[in-house]
Coordinates of C-alpha atoms and ligand atoms in Angstrom, one line a residue:
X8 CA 0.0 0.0 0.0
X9 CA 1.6 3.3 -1.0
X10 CA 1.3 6.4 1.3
X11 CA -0.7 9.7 0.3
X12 CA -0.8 10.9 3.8
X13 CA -1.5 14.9 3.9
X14 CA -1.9 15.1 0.0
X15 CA -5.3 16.1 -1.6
X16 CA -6.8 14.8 -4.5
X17 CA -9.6 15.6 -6.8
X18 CA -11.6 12.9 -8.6
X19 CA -13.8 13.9 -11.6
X20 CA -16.6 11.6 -12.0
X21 CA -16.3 10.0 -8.7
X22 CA -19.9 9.3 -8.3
X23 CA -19.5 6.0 -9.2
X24 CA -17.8 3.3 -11.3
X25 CA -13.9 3.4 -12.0
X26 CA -13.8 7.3 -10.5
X27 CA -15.8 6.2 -7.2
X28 CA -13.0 3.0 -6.9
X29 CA -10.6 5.6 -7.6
X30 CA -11.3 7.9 -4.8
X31 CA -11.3 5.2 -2.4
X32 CA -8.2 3.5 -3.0
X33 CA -6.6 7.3 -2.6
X34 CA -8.6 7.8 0.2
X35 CA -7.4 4.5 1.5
X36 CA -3.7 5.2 1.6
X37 CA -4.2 8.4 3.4
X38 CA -5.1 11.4 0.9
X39 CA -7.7 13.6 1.3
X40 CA -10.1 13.2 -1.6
X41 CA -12.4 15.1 -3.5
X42 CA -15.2 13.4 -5.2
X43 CA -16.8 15.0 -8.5
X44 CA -19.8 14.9 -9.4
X45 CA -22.2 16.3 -12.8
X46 CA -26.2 15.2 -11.8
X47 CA -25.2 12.4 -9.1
X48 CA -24.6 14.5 -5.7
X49 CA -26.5 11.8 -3.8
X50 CA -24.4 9.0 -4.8
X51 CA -21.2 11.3 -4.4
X52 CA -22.7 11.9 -1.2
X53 CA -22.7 8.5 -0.5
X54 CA -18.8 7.6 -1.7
X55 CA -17.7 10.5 0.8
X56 CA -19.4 9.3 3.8
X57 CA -18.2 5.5 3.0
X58 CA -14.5 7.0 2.8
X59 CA -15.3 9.4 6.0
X60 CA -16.9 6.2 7.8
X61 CA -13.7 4.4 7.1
X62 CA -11.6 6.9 9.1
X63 CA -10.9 8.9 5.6
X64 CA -11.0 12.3 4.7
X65 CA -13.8 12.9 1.8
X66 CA -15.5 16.0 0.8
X67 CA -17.9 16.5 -2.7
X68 CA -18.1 19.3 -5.9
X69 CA -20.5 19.4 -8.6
X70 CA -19.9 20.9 -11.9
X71 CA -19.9 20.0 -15.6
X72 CA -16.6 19.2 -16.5
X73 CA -18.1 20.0 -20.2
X74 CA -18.5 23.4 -19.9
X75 CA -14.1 24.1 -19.4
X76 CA -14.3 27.8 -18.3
X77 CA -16.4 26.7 -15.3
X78 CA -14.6 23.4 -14.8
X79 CA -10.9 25.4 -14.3
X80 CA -12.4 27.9 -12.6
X81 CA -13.6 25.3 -10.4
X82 CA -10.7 23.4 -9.8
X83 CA -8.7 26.7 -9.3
X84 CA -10.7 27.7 -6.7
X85 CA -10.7 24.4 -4.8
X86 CA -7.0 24.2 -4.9
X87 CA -7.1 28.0 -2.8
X88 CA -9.5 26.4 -0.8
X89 CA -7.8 23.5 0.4
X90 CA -4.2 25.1 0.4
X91 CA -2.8 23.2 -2.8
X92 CA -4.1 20.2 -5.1
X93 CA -1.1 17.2 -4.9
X94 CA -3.5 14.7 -7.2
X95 CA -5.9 15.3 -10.2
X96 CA -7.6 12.2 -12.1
X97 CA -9.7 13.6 -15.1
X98 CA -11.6 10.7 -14.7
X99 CA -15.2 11.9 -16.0
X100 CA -16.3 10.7 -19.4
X101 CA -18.9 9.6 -21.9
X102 CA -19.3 7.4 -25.1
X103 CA -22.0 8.5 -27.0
X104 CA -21.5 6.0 -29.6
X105 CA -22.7 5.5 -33.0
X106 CA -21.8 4.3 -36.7
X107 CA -20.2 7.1 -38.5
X108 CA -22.7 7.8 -40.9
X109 CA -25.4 8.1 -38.0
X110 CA -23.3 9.9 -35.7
X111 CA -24.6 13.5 -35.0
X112 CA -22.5 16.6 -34.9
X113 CA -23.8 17.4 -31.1
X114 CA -23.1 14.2 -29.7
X115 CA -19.5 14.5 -31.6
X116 CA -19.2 17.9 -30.1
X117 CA -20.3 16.3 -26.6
X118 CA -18.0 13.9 -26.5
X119 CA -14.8 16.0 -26.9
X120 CA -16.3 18.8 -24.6
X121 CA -16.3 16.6 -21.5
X122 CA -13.7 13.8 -22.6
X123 CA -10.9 15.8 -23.8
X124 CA -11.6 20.6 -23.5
X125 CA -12.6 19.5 -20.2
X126 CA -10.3 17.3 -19.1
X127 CA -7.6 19.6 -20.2
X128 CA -9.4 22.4 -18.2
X129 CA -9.6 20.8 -14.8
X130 CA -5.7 20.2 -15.8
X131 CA -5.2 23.8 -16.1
X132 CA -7.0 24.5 -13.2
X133 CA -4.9 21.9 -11.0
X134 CA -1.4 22.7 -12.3
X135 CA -1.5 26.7 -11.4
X136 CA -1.4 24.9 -7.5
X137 CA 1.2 22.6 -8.4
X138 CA 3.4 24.2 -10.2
X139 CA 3.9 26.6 -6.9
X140 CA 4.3 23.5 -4.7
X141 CA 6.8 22.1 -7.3
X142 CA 5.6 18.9 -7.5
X143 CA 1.7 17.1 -8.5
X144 CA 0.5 14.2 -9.4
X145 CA -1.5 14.2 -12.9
X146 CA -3.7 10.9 -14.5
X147 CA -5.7 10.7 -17.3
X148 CA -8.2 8.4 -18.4
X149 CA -8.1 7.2 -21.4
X150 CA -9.2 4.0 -22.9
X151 CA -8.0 0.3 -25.0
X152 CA -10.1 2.0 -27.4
X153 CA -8.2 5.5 -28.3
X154 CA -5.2 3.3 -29.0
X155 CA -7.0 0.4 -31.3
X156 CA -9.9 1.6 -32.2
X157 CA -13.8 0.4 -31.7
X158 CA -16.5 0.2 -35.1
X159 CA -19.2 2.4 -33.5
X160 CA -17.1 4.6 -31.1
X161 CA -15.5 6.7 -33.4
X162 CA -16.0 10.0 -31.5
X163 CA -15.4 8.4 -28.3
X164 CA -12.5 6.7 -29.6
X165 CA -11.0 9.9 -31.1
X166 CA -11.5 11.4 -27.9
X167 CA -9.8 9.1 -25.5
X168 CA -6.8 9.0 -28.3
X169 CA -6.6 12.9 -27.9
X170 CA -6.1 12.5 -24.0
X171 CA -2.8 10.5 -25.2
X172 CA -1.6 13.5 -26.9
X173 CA -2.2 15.9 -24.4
X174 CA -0.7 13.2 -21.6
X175 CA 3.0 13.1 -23.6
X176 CA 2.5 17.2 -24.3
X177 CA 1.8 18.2 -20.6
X178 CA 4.2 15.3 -19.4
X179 CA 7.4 17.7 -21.7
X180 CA 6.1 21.1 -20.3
X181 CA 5.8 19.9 -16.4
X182 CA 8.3 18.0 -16.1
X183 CA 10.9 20.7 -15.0
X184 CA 8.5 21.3 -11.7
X185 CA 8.2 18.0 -11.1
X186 CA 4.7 17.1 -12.0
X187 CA 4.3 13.9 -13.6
X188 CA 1.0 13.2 -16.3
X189 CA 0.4 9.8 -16.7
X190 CA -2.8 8.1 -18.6
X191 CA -4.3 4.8 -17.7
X192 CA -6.0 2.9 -20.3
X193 CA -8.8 0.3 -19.2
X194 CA -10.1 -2.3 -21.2
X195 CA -13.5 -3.3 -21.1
X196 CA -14.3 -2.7 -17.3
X197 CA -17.7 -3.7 -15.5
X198 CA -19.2 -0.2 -14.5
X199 CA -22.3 1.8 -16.1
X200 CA -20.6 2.4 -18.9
X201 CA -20.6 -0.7 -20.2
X202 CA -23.7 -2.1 -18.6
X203 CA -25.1 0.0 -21.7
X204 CA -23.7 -1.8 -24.4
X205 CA -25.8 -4.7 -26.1
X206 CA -25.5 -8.4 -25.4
X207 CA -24.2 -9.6 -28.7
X208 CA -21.4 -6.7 -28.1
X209 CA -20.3 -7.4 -25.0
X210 CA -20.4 -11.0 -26.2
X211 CA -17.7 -10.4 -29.0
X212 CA -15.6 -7.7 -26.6
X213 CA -15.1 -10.5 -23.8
X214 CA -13.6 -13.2 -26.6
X215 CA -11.2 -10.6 -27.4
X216 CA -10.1 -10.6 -23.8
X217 CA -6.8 -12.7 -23.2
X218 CA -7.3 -13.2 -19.8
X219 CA -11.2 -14.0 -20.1
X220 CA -13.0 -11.9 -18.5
X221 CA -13.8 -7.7 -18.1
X222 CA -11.8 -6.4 -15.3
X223 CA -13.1 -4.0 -11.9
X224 CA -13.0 -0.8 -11.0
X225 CA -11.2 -1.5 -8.5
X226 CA -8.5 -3.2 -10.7
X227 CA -8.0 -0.1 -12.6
X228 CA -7.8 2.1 -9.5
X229 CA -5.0 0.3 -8.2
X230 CA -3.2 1.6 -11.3
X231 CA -4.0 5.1 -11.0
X232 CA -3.0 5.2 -7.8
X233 CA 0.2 3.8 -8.5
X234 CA 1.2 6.7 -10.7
X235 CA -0.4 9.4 -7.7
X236 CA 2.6 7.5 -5.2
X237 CA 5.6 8.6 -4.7
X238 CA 7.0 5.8 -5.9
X239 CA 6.1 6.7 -9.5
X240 CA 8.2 10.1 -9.2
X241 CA 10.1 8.6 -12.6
X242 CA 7.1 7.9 -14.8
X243 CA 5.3 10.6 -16.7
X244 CA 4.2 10.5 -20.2
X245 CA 3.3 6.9 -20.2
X246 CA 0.0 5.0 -20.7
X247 CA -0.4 2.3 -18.4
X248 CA -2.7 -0.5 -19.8
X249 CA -5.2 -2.4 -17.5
X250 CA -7.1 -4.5 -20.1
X251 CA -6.5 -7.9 -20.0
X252 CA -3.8 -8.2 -22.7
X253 CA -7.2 -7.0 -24.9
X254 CA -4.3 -4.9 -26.7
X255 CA -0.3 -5.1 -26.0
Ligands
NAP16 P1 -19.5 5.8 -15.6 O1 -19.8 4.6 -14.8 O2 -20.4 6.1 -16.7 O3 -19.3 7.1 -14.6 C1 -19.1 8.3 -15.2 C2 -18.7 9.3 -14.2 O4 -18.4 10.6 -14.8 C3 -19.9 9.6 -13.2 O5 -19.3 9.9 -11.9 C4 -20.5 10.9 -13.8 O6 -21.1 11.7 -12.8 C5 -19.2 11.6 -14.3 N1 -19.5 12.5 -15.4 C6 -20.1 12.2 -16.6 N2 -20.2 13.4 -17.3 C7 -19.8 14.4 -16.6 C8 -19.7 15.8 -16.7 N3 -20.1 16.4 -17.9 N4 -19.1 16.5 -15.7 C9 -18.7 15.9 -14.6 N5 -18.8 14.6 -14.3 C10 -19.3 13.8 -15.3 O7 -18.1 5.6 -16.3 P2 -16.9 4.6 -15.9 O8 -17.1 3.4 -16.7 O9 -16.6 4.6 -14.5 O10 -15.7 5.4 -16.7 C11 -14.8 6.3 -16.0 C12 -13.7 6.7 -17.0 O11 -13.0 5.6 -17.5 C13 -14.3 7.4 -18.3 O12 -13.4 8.5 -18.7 C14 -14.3 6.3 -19.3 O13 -14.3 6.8 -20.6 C15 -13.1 5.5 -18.9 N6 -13.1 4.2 -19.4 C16 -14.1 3.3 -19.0 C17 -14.0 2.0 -19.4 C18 -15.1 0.9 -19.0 O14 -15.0 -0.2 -19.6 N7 -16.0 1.2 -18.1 C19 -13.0 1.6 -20.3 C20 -12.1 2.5 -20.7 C21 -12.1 3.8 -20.2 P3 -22.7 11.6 -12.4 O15 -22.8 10.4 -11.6 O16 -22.9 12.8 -11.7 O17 -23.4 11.5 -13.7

C-alpha cells in the first residue's frame, strides 16, 4: 500500500464506477479526496461518507466538467481552498456511440467537450497549484479504445486517443516542476458504462479478452494510484494499460 498521507486529491466523475474506486483507494492510503460529481450528488454523497466512515477524509463538488471555463475555474478555486491540489484524475467521461454515418455533430461535439476541453481544463486548473508547490501528481483516463480503435465509437474513440496526446504534451512542459502526467488505459471494465452496451457486443468484446473476463474498477484504481505514489516520481508520459492483454 503506498502512502498519500496529507496530499489532496480531486476525482472527476467519482460518483461511481472506476472514478468512485478511484477515490477510495486514494482515500485509502491516506489522501484527502475530493469526489466530483455532474447530476449524481446523492451518490457522491454517499462515496464520501463511505471514505469518512472508514476513518478517511472525503468531501464533494459538482460541476460539468463539459463546460471548461467553469470546470478550471472550479478546480482553481478548490485548490485556494484547500491550500494546494497534490493529485488530479480527469476521470469523467462519456461514449455517445454510433456508426459514423449516423453519428450526429452534437453528440461529436459532446464527447470532446467533457472527454478531452474539459479534461484539459480541470488540468489547467490543478497545475497553477502545483506548479507553486513544485511537484503534483496528474492521470488521465483514457481507454484500450483511443489506441486500437472500436467500429461504433469513433468520437469516443478519437476522444480518448486525444487524451494521449495531451498526456505526452503536458508530461514535456511539467516535467521541470516536477509534476508527472500519466494516462491509464482500461479495457472493457464492468461499470455503467458498459452495462449499456448490447449483449451480442459485450459478447464479441469478452472473446477478445486474453485473460477472459472484463476487469473491476477497483482493478484499474490500483493503477491510477500507483502513478499518484511517490513511488512513481520517474514515470510521466506513459499510458499504463489495465485490459486484460485485450491490446499489448
Ligand atoms: P460511468 O460509470 O459512466 O461514470 C461516469 C462518471 O463521470 C460519473 O461519476 C459521472 O457523474 C461523471 N460525469 C459524466 N459526465 C460528466 C460531466 N459532464 N461533468 C462531470 N462529471 C461527469 O463511467 P466509468 O465506466 O466509471 O468510466 C470512467 C472513465 O473511464 C471514463 O473516462 C471512461 O471513458 C473511462 N473508461 C471506462 C471503461 C469501461 O470499460 N468502463 C473503459 C475504458 C475507459 P454523475 O454520476 O454525476 O453523472
Amino acid at each position: 500500500m503506498f502512502s498519500l498521507d496529507g496530499k489532496s486529491a480531486l476525482v472527476t466523475g467519482a460518483s461511481r464506477g472506476i472514478g468512485r474506486a478511484i477515490a477510495e483507494s486514494l482515500a485509502g492510503c491516506g489522501a484527502k479526496v475530493v469526489i466530483g460529481y455532474v447530476h449524481g450528488e446523492e451518490k457522491a454523497q454517499q462515496v464520501a461518507d463511505g471514505i469518512i466512515a472508514a476513518g478517511g477524509e472525503a468531501e464533494i463538488v459538482g460541476f460539468d466538467v463539459g463546460d471548461a471555463s467553469l470546470a478550471e475555474k472550479e478546480v482553481v478555486a478548490l485548490a485556494k481552498r484547500l491550500g494546494g491540489l497534490d493529485i488530479m484524475v480527469a476521470n469523467a467521461g462519456i461514449a455517445l456511440d454510433g456508426l459514423l454515418l449516423r453519428l450526429k455533430e452534437d453528440d461529436f461535439d459532446r464527447t470532446f467537450s467533457v472527454n478531452v476541453k474539459g479534461a484539459v481544463a480541470c488540468a489547467r486548473g490543478a497545475i497553477k497549484s502545483m506548479m507553486r508547490a513544485r511537484q503534483g501528481r496528474i492521470v488521465f483516463l483514457s481507454s484500450v479504445v483511443g489506441e486500437m480503435g472500436n467500429a461504433g465509437q469513433v468520437a469516443y474513440a478519437a476522444s480518448k486517443a486525444a487524451l494521449l496526446g495531451v498526456t505526452k504534451s503536458l508530461a514535456r512542459e511539467y516535467a521541470s516542476r516536477s509534476i508527472t502526467v500519466n494516462a491509464v488505459a482500461p479495457g472493457f471494465i464492468d461499470t455503467d458504462m458498459t452495462h449499456e452496451l448490447p449483449e451480442a457486443a459485450k459478447e464479441q468484446m469478452l472473446q477478445s479478452i486474453p485473460l477472459g473476463r472484463t476487469g473491476t474498477a477497483n482493478e484499474v484504481a490500483a493503477a491510477v494510484t500507483f502513478l499518484c505514489s511517490d513511488e512513481a516520481a520517474y514515470i510521466t508520459g506513459q499510458t499504463l494499460r489495465v485490459n486484460g492483454g485485450m491490446y499489448v
